[in-house]
Each structure stands twice: as structure tokens, then as C-alpha cells.
Amino acid sequence: MIKIGIIGCGFIGTQICSAVDSGAVPAEIFGIFDFSEAKADDVLKLLKTGNPQKCAPEEMIESCDLIVECASQDAVLKYALPAAENGVDLMVLSVGAFQNPDFYQKVRDAAAASGSKIYIPSGAIAGTDGLKSAAMANISSVSVTTRKPVSGLSGSPYLIENNIDLSELKEPKLIFEGTAAEAVVGFPKNVNVCATISLCGIGFDKTVVRIIADPTISENMHELEVYGDFGHMKMAIENKPSPKNPKTSYLAALSAVSTLKKITDPMQIGV
């Protein structure tokens, strides 16, 4: 049974801990960490099995088989490389951190040298399996259009830096169009799906991203469109936001739990 460390005790971290605690995933929670002591304490109160403790990520790197990052891009930048160098497997939810090609390559090389694995769940979008298959031949274009309620976009660096006020918005508005590399910096808590799609397909600089603020909806919507030698693929999904964080889709948490279950399952299905 693998020992897991959880970095980040928000909605996704809580769902993962609950899945392990219930026995849905055959694993053991070794430790949890969050900058908010209150959040970490709340998660510990929920757990009924094992002996999980609050501990620093550095301790997890020394003691765990797998670390799950569900905190922030900063957490990935700080802990992914030490974990990979120490031979510890890592699941990354804040995938936008890998838009830096030098950092991505360092983590990949360290994992290859130590034998560790880096797992990236598909998150709040569908179609990653088909996109990875399509990438075995030529892909001419990949685009992701994200439509979110205003509450799910508030506080994004791109909006602040460009003095974009959405508080009085009455109808859908295209607020960003550019590359995935730009999108994951400007909207670090909103478009991890774009980072995942970039890694599956043609990269951060060639993947086109459009972000629409829509005050008329309550769901997070993503549309993936791909053209290549295989043909044409178009996938659309409407996600309910998590009950506690409008920036996070509920499916993103389910995807993380599903990935963890796949890691521990002897039967592997799909690409």
C-alpha cells in the first residue's frame, strides 16, 4: 500500500483524502500540508482511518511513495524537482507550472534518472486520450475555448494587470485570446486544462486559448478542437464548479481521484 502526501487542503485535496479514507483507493495518507493551519485541521478531522499527520512537504519527500500537489503553481515550482530527484512519484494538478520549458525538462530528466513518475490527471476536460493518440501523427492545430462565470475569474492576474472590471458585465465577453503559455500565467487558477492539453498535443506556444467571461451561466465550460492527420475532433464539456471554490470544477477533483485509483490498479484502460 503506497504512502501518500497531500500538498494543499482545498476542495481537491479534501476529496482525495476522503477517497483514500473511505477505502475507494487502496493507499495510506502519510501526511498533509497547507499554509492554512485551519484547512489542514479541517481535513484531519474528516479522516477516520490511518494516522495522518500535518507535516512539511520536505518530510513527505523523505517518507512518501507519492506526493499529490493540489495547491498552486508555486508549490509545483518549489517541490516537484526535489521530489523527482529523490525518486518520489508526483501527481501535479497545477499543471501551468510546466509552461516553463526549462523547468519542465529539469523535472522530466530528474524523474527519468531516479525512476520516479510524474502523473498529470486530465482534469476538467475530456479528450486527452484522443489528443495523445492524434499526436502520434501530425497535428495542425489545437484550440481550447473556456467559458466561465464571472465569479470563477475574479482576481486573475491578467484581469488585474489589464484593468478589466467584470463586476458590471451583463452578457458574455471574450476577455482573452492567445497562447496557452500566456493563458496559464494570466489565469493560473482557471486554465490548468489548457496546460494539460498543451502537454498532450503541440505545446504551450502553439495551443490557442480563448477565455470568455459569461455572467449568464453557472457552469465552467470547455471546448477542445483539434485538426490533424487523423481528422477532426471536437469535444465539449459543461462542468459544475466545486461547492467551495468556483474556480475549480468538480470534475477536476474526480479526475485526481480517478488518476490515483488508476495508479494503484493492476488493470489499465485507455491511452
Tab-separated table of C-alpha atoms in Angstrom:
chain	number	residue	atom	x	y	z
A	1	MET	CA	0.000	0.000	0.000
A	2	ILE	CA	1.534	3.275	-1.098
A	3	LYS	CA	2.083	6.171	1.313
A	4	ILE	CA	0.745	9.481	0.053
A	5	GLY	CA	1.480	13.069	0.986
A	6	ILE	CA	-1.035	15.790	0.115
A	7	ILE	CA	0.110	19.368	-0.553
A	8	GLY	CA	-2.970	21.588	-0.488
A	9	CYS	CA	-6.100	21.044	1.588
A	10	GLY	CA	-8.656	22.792	-0.585
A	11	PHE	CA	-11.556	21.050	-2.305
A	12	ILE	CA	-9.414	18.709	-4.426
A	13	GLY	CA	-7.106	17.734	-1.564
A	14	THR	CA	-10.095	17.058	0.654
A	15	GLN	CA	-11.752	14.852	-1.971
A	16	ILE	CA	-8.563	12.819	-2.413
A	17	CYS	CA	-8.165	12.323	1.326
A	18	SER	CA	-11.819	11.268	1.642
A	19	ALA	CA	-11.445	8.747	-1.202
A	20	VAL	CA	-8.422	7.157	0.451
A	21	ASP	CA	-10.033	7.250	3.884
A	22	SER	CA	-13.173	5.501	2.601
A	23	GLY	CA	-11.158	2.692	1.028
A	24	ALA	CA	-12.113	3.641	-2.523
A	25	VAL	CA	-8.385	3.995	-3.228
A	26	PRO	CA	-6.031	1.406	-1.663
A	27	ALA	CA	-3.459	3.757	-0.191
A	28	GLU	CA	-2.421	5.398	3.074
A	29	ILE	CA	-2.350	9.129	3.797
A	30	PHE	CA	1.020	9.734	5.445
A	31	GLY	CA	0.758	13.478	5.817
A	32	ILE	CA	-0.971	16.648	4.696
A	33	PHE	CA	0.206	20.226	4.310
A	34	ASP	CA	-1.466	23.561	3.758
A	35	PHE	CA	-0.311	27.097	4.520
A	36	SER	CA	-3.645	27.456	6.316
A	37	GLU	CA	-3.454	25.508	9.567
A	38	ALA	CA	-7.244	25.685	9.798
A	39	LYS	CA	-7.722	23.957	6.422
A	40	ALA	CA	-5.280	21.206	7.359
A	41	ASP	CA	-7.026	20.719	10.712
A	42	ASP	CA	-10.421	20.501	8.994
A	43	VAL	CA	-9.161	17.705	6.730
A	44	LEU	CA	-7.648	15.775	9.635
A	45	LYS	CA	-10.985	15.905	11.453
A	46	LEU	CA	-12.656	14.211	8.484
A	47	LEU	CA	-10.306	11.231	8.395
A	48	LYS	CA	-11.232	8.114	10.329
A	49	THR	CA	-8.512	5.634	9.307
A	50	GLY	CA	-4.727	5.514	9.454
A	51	ASN	CA	-2.599	8.011	11.310
A	52	PRO	CA	-2.152	11.016	9.015
A	53	GLN	CA	-0.244	13.997	10.359
A	54	LYS	CA	0.357	17.587	9.425
A	55	CYS	CA	3.891	17.736	8.095
A	56	ALA	CA	6.107	19.808	5.837
A	57	PRO	CA	6.473	18.852	2.159
A	58	GLU	CA	10.167	18.264	2.772
A	59	GLU	CA	9.253	15.483	5.213
A	60	MET	CA	6.864	13.994	2.670
A	61	ILE	CA	9.645	13.901	0.090
A	62	GLU	CA	11.717	11.828	2.522
A	63	SER	CA	8.923	9.479	3.609
A	64	CYS	CA	6.240	9.092	0.916
A	65	ASP	CA	5.900	6.998	-2.213
A	66	LEU	CA	3.674	9.571	-3.921
A	67	ILE	CA	3.069	13.267	-3.369
A	68	VAL	CA	-0.115	14.885	-4.665
A	69	GLU	CA	0.160	18.602	-5.407
A	70	CYS	CA	-3.207	20.383	-5.408
A	71	ALA	CA	-2.130	23.771	-4.112
A	72	SER	CA	-0.616	26.157	-6.663
A	73	GLN	CA	1.919	26.591	-9.431
A	74	ASP	CA	4.322	27.946	-6.801
A	75	ALA	CA	4.104	24.632	-4.934
A	76	VAL	CA	4.996	22.754	-8.120
A	77	LEU	CA	7.959	25.057	-8.756
A	78	LYS	CA	9.197	24.537	-5.197
A	79	TYR	CA	8.674	20.818	-4.640
A	80	ALA	CA	8.424	18.965	-7.965
A	81	LEU	CA	12.150	18.866	-8.690
A	82	PRO	CA	13.219	17.751	-5.159
A	83	ALA	CA	10.572	15.020	-5.244
A	84	ALA	CA	11.691	13.780	-8.660
A	85	GLU	CA	15.352	13.871	-7.641
A	86	ASN	CA	14.520	11.830	-4.541
A	87	GLY	CA	12.722	9.155	-6.576
A	88	VAL	CA	9.279	10.072	-5.250
A	89	ASP	CA	6.294	9.858	-7.607
A	90	LEU	CA	4.331	13.072	-8.031
A	91	MET	CA	0.802	13.933	-9.155
A	92	VAL	CA	0.524	17.514	-10.389
A	93	LEU	CA	-2.762	19.412	-10.534
A	94	SER	CA	-1.355	22.934	-11.069
A	95	VAL	CA	-0.076	21.929	-14.483
A	96	GLY	CA	0.508	25.502	-15.646
A	97	ALA	CA	3.847	25.460	-13.843
A	98	PHE	CA	5.171	23.308	-16.677
A	99	GLN	CA	4.740	26.109	-19.228
A	100	ASN	CA	8.365	26.977	-18.397
A	101	PRO	CA	10.197	24.608	-20.768
A	102	ASP	CA	13.446	24.633	-18.768
A	103	PHE	CA	11.657	23.698	-15.551
A	104	TYR	CA	9.603	21.033	-17.317
A	105	GLN	CA	12.741	19.460	-18.783
A	106	LYS	CA	14.588	19.519	-15.455
A	107	VAL	CA	11.735	17.712	-13.707
A	108	ARG	CA	11.375	15.231	-16.550
A	109	ASP	CA	15.110	14.493	-16.607
A	110	ALA	CA	15.257	14.121	-12.823
A	111	ALA	CA	12.327	11.696	-12.874
A	112	ALA	CA	13.954	9.657	-15.647
A	113	ALA	CA	17.218	9.475	-13.701
A	114	SER	CA	15.615	8.486	-10.383
A	115	GLY	CA	12.883	6.244	-11.777
A	116	SER	CA	10.032	8.334	-10.384
A	117	LYS	CA	6.810	9.040	-12.266
A	118	ILE	CA	5.018	12.351	-12.841
A	119	TYR	CA	1.244	11.940	-13.150
A	120	ILE	CA	-0.981	14.630	-14.642
A	121	PRO	CA	-4.743	13.991	-14.436
A	122	SER	CA	-6.910	15.006	-17.382
A	123	GLY	CA	-8.671	17.440	-15.058
A	124	ALA	CA	-11.835	19.278	-16.014
A	125	ILE	CA	-11.747	18.466	-19.730
A	126	ALA	CA	-12.406	15.442	-21.917
A	127	GLY	CA	-10.475	14.292	-24.966
A	128	THR	CA	-6.914	13.978	-23.662
A	129	ASP	CA	-6.791	10.302	-24.634
A	130	GLY	CA	-7.782	11.072	-28.238
A	131	LEU	CA	-5.393	14.021	-28.387
A	132	LYS	CA	-2.459	11.895	-27.227
A	133	SER	CA	-3.300	9.331	-29.882
A	134	ALA	CA	-3.580	12.035	-32.554
A	135	ALA	CA	-0.167	13.386	-31.517
A	136	MET	CA	1.435	10.170	-32.769
A	137	ALA	CA	0.992	11.709	-36.256
A	138	ASN	CA	0.865	15.343	-37.387
A	139	ILE	CA	-1.471	17.793	-35.643
A	140	SER	CA	-2.076	21.068	-37.458
A	141	SER	CA	-3.991	22.973	-34.768
A	142	VAL	CA	-5.329	22.727	-31.229
A	143	SER	CA	-7.640	25.254	-29.613
A	144	VAL	CA	-9.381	25.444	-26.253
A	145	THR	CA	-12.297	27.782	-25.594
A	146	THR	CA	-13.147	28.251	-21.930
A	147	ARG	CA	-16.354	29.924	-20.782
A	148	LYS	CA	-16.675	30.703	-17.072
A	149	PRO	CA	-18.954	32.627	-14.733
A	150	VAL	CA	-17.530	35.942	-13.573
A	151	SER	CA	-17.029	34.626	-10.016
A	152	GLY	CA	-14.686	31.945	-11.329
A	153	LEU	CA	-12.391	34.506	-12.953
A	154	SER	CA	-12.208	37.151	-10.252
A	155	GLY	CA	-8.733	38.025	-9.010
A	156	SER	CA	-6.926	36.630	-12.051
A	157	PRO	CA	-3.577	38.391	-12.674
A	158	TYR	CA	-4.484	39.099	-16.313
A	159	LEU	CA	-7.625	40.993	-15.304
A	160	ILE	CA	-5.772	42.985	-12.659
A	161	GLU	CA	-2.821	43.869	-14.908
A	162	ASN	CA	-5.128	44.974	-17.740
A	163	ASN	CA	-7.635	46.801	-15.509
A	164	ILE	CA	-10.514	44.621	-16.702
A	165	ASP	CA	-13.574	45.020	-14.479
A	166	LEU	CA	-16.208	42.311	-14.861
A	167	SER	CA	-18.441	43.368	-11.979
A	168	GLU	CA	-21.000	45.086	-14.223
A	169	LEU	CA	-20.854	42.569	-17.059
A	170	LYS	CA	-24.308	41.703	-18.408
A	171	GLU	CA	-23.511	39.481	-21.401
A	172	PRO	CA	-20.745	37.076	-22.487
A	173	LYS	CA	-17.430	38.771	-23.295
A	174	LEU	CA	-14.201	37.448	-24.805
A	175	ILE	CA	-11.575	38.633	-22.336
A	176	PHE	CA	-8.533	36.730	-23.587
A	177	GLU	CA	-7.248	35.167	-26.787
A	178	GLY	CA	-3.676	33.988	-27.095
A	179	THR	CA	-1.370	31.062	-26.477
A	180	ALA	CA	-1.668	28.552	-23.668
A	181	ALA	CA	1.705	29.803	-22.396
A	182	GLU	CA	0.188	33.245	-21.877
A	183	ALA	CA	-3.103	31.918	-20.516
A	184	VAL	CA	-1.640	29.826	-17.696
A	185	VAL	CA	0.328	32.845	-16.443
A	186	GLY	CA	-2.596	35.253	-16.681
A	187	PHE	CA	-5.167	32.829	-15.241
A	188	PRO	CA	-3.155	30.412	-13.022
A	189	LYS	CA	-6.199	29.075	-11.130
A	190	ASN	CA	-8.548	28.836	-14.102
A	191	VAL	CA	-6.976	27.150	-17.110
A	192	ASN	CA	-4.955	24.159	-15.960
A	193	VAL	CA	-6.900	22.253	-18.623
A	194	CYS	CA	-5.061	24.329	-21.247
A	195	ALA	CA	-1.721	23.293	-19.784
A	196	THR	CA	-2.721	19.632	-19.833
A	197	ILE	CA	-3.924	19.907	-23.431
A	198	SER	CA	-0.639	21.595	-24.381
A	199	LEU	CA	1.415	18.752	-22.918
A	200	CYS	CA	-0.743	16.155	-24.673
A	201	GLY	CA	-0.635	17.904	-28.042
A	202	ILE	CA	1.512	20.526	-29.751
A	203	GLY	CA	2.870	22.546	-26.854
A	204	PHE	CA	2.126	25.747	-24.953
A	205	ASP	CA	3.197	28.154	-27.693
A	206	LYS	CA	1.070	26.579	-30.444
A	207	THR	CA	-2.109	25.847	-28.494
A	208	VAL	CA	-4.685	28.636	-28.924
A	209	VAL	CA	-6.775	29.615	-25.902
A	210	ARG	CA	-9.890	31.758	-25.724
A	211	ILE	CA	-11.450	32.726	-22.393
A	212	ILE	CA	-14.990	34.062	-22.205
A	213	ALA	CA	-16.489	35.626	-19.087
A	214	ASP	CA	-20.190	34.813	-19.041
A	215	PRO	CA	-22.474	36.236	-16.317
A	216	THR	CA	-25.415	34.188	-17.642
A	217	ILE	CA	-24.028	30.759	-16.695
A	218	SER	CA	-23.125	28.898	-13.511
A	219	GLU	CA	-21.041	26.096	-15.081
A	220	ASN	CA	-17.427	26.026	-16.258
A	221	MET	CA	-17.441	25.152	-19.955
A	222	HIS	CA	-14.539	23.925	-22.069
A	223	GLU	CA	-14.447	23.164	-25.777
A	224	LEU	CA	-11.478	21.379	-27.350
A	225	GLU	CA	-10.984	21.356	-31.108
A	226	VAL	CA	-8.185	19.530	-32.901
A	227	TYR	CA	-7.243	19.147	-36.576
A	228	GLY	CA	-4.572	16.769	-37.830
A	229	ASP	CA	-3.700	13.795	-39.990
A	230	PHE	CA	-6.214	11.698	-38.023
A	231	GLY	CA	-9.089	14.023	-38.994
A	232	HIS	CA	-11.074	16.478	-36.861
A	233	MET	CA	-12.016	16.176	-33.202
A	234	LYS	CA	-14.319	18.430	-31.209
A	235	MET	CA	-15.125	17.872	-27.551
A	236	ALA	CA	-17.329	19.999	-25.302
A	237	ILE	CA	-17.997	19.686	-21.597
A	238	GLU	CA	-20.050	21.632	-19.054
A	239	ASN	CA	-18.682	21.278	-15.527
A	240	LYS	CA	-20.340	22.155	-12.284
A	241	PRO	CA	-17.963	24.201	-10.098
A	242	SER	CA	-16.930	22.691	-6.799
A	243	PRO	CA	-19.217	23.623	-3.891
A	244	LYS	CA	-16.431	25.504	-2.094
A	245	ASN	CA	-14.378	27.065	-4.896
A	246	PRO	CA	-15.936	28.492	-8.081
A	247	LYS	CA	-12.519	28.499	-9.770
A	248	THR	CA	-12.337	24.690	-9.563
A	249	SER	CA	-14.572	22.303	-11.478
A	250	TYR	CA	-15.915	19.327	-9.548
A	251	LEU	CA	-14.694	17.073	-12.358
A	252	ALA	CA	-11.105	18.191	-11.684
A	253	ALA	CA	-11.307	16.660	-8.209
A	254	LEU	CA	-12.909	13.493	-9.560
A	255	SER	CA	-10.163	13.260	-12.179
A	256	ALA	CA	-7.490	13.438	-9.477
A	257	VAL	CA	-9.170	10.637	-7.508
A	258	SER	CA	-9.557	8.581	-10.693
A	259	THR	CA	-5.871	9.025	-11.528
A	260	LEU	CA	-4.872	7.929	-8.048
A	261	LYS	CA	-7.092	4.879	-8.367
A	262	LYS	CA	-5.529	4.074	-11.748
A	263	ILE	CA	-2.036	4.288	-10.243
A	264	THR	CA	-2.965	1.673	-7.670
A	265	ASP	CA	-4.991	-0.547	-10.029
A	266	PRO	CA	-3.382	-3.506	-11.853
A	267	MET	CA	-5.842	-3.069	-14.764
A	268	GLN	CA	-5.069	-0.087	-17.007
A	269	ILE	CA	-7.720	1.037	-19.502
A	270	GLY	CA	-7.379	3.716	-22.179
A	271	VAL	CA	-4.390	5.591	-23.550
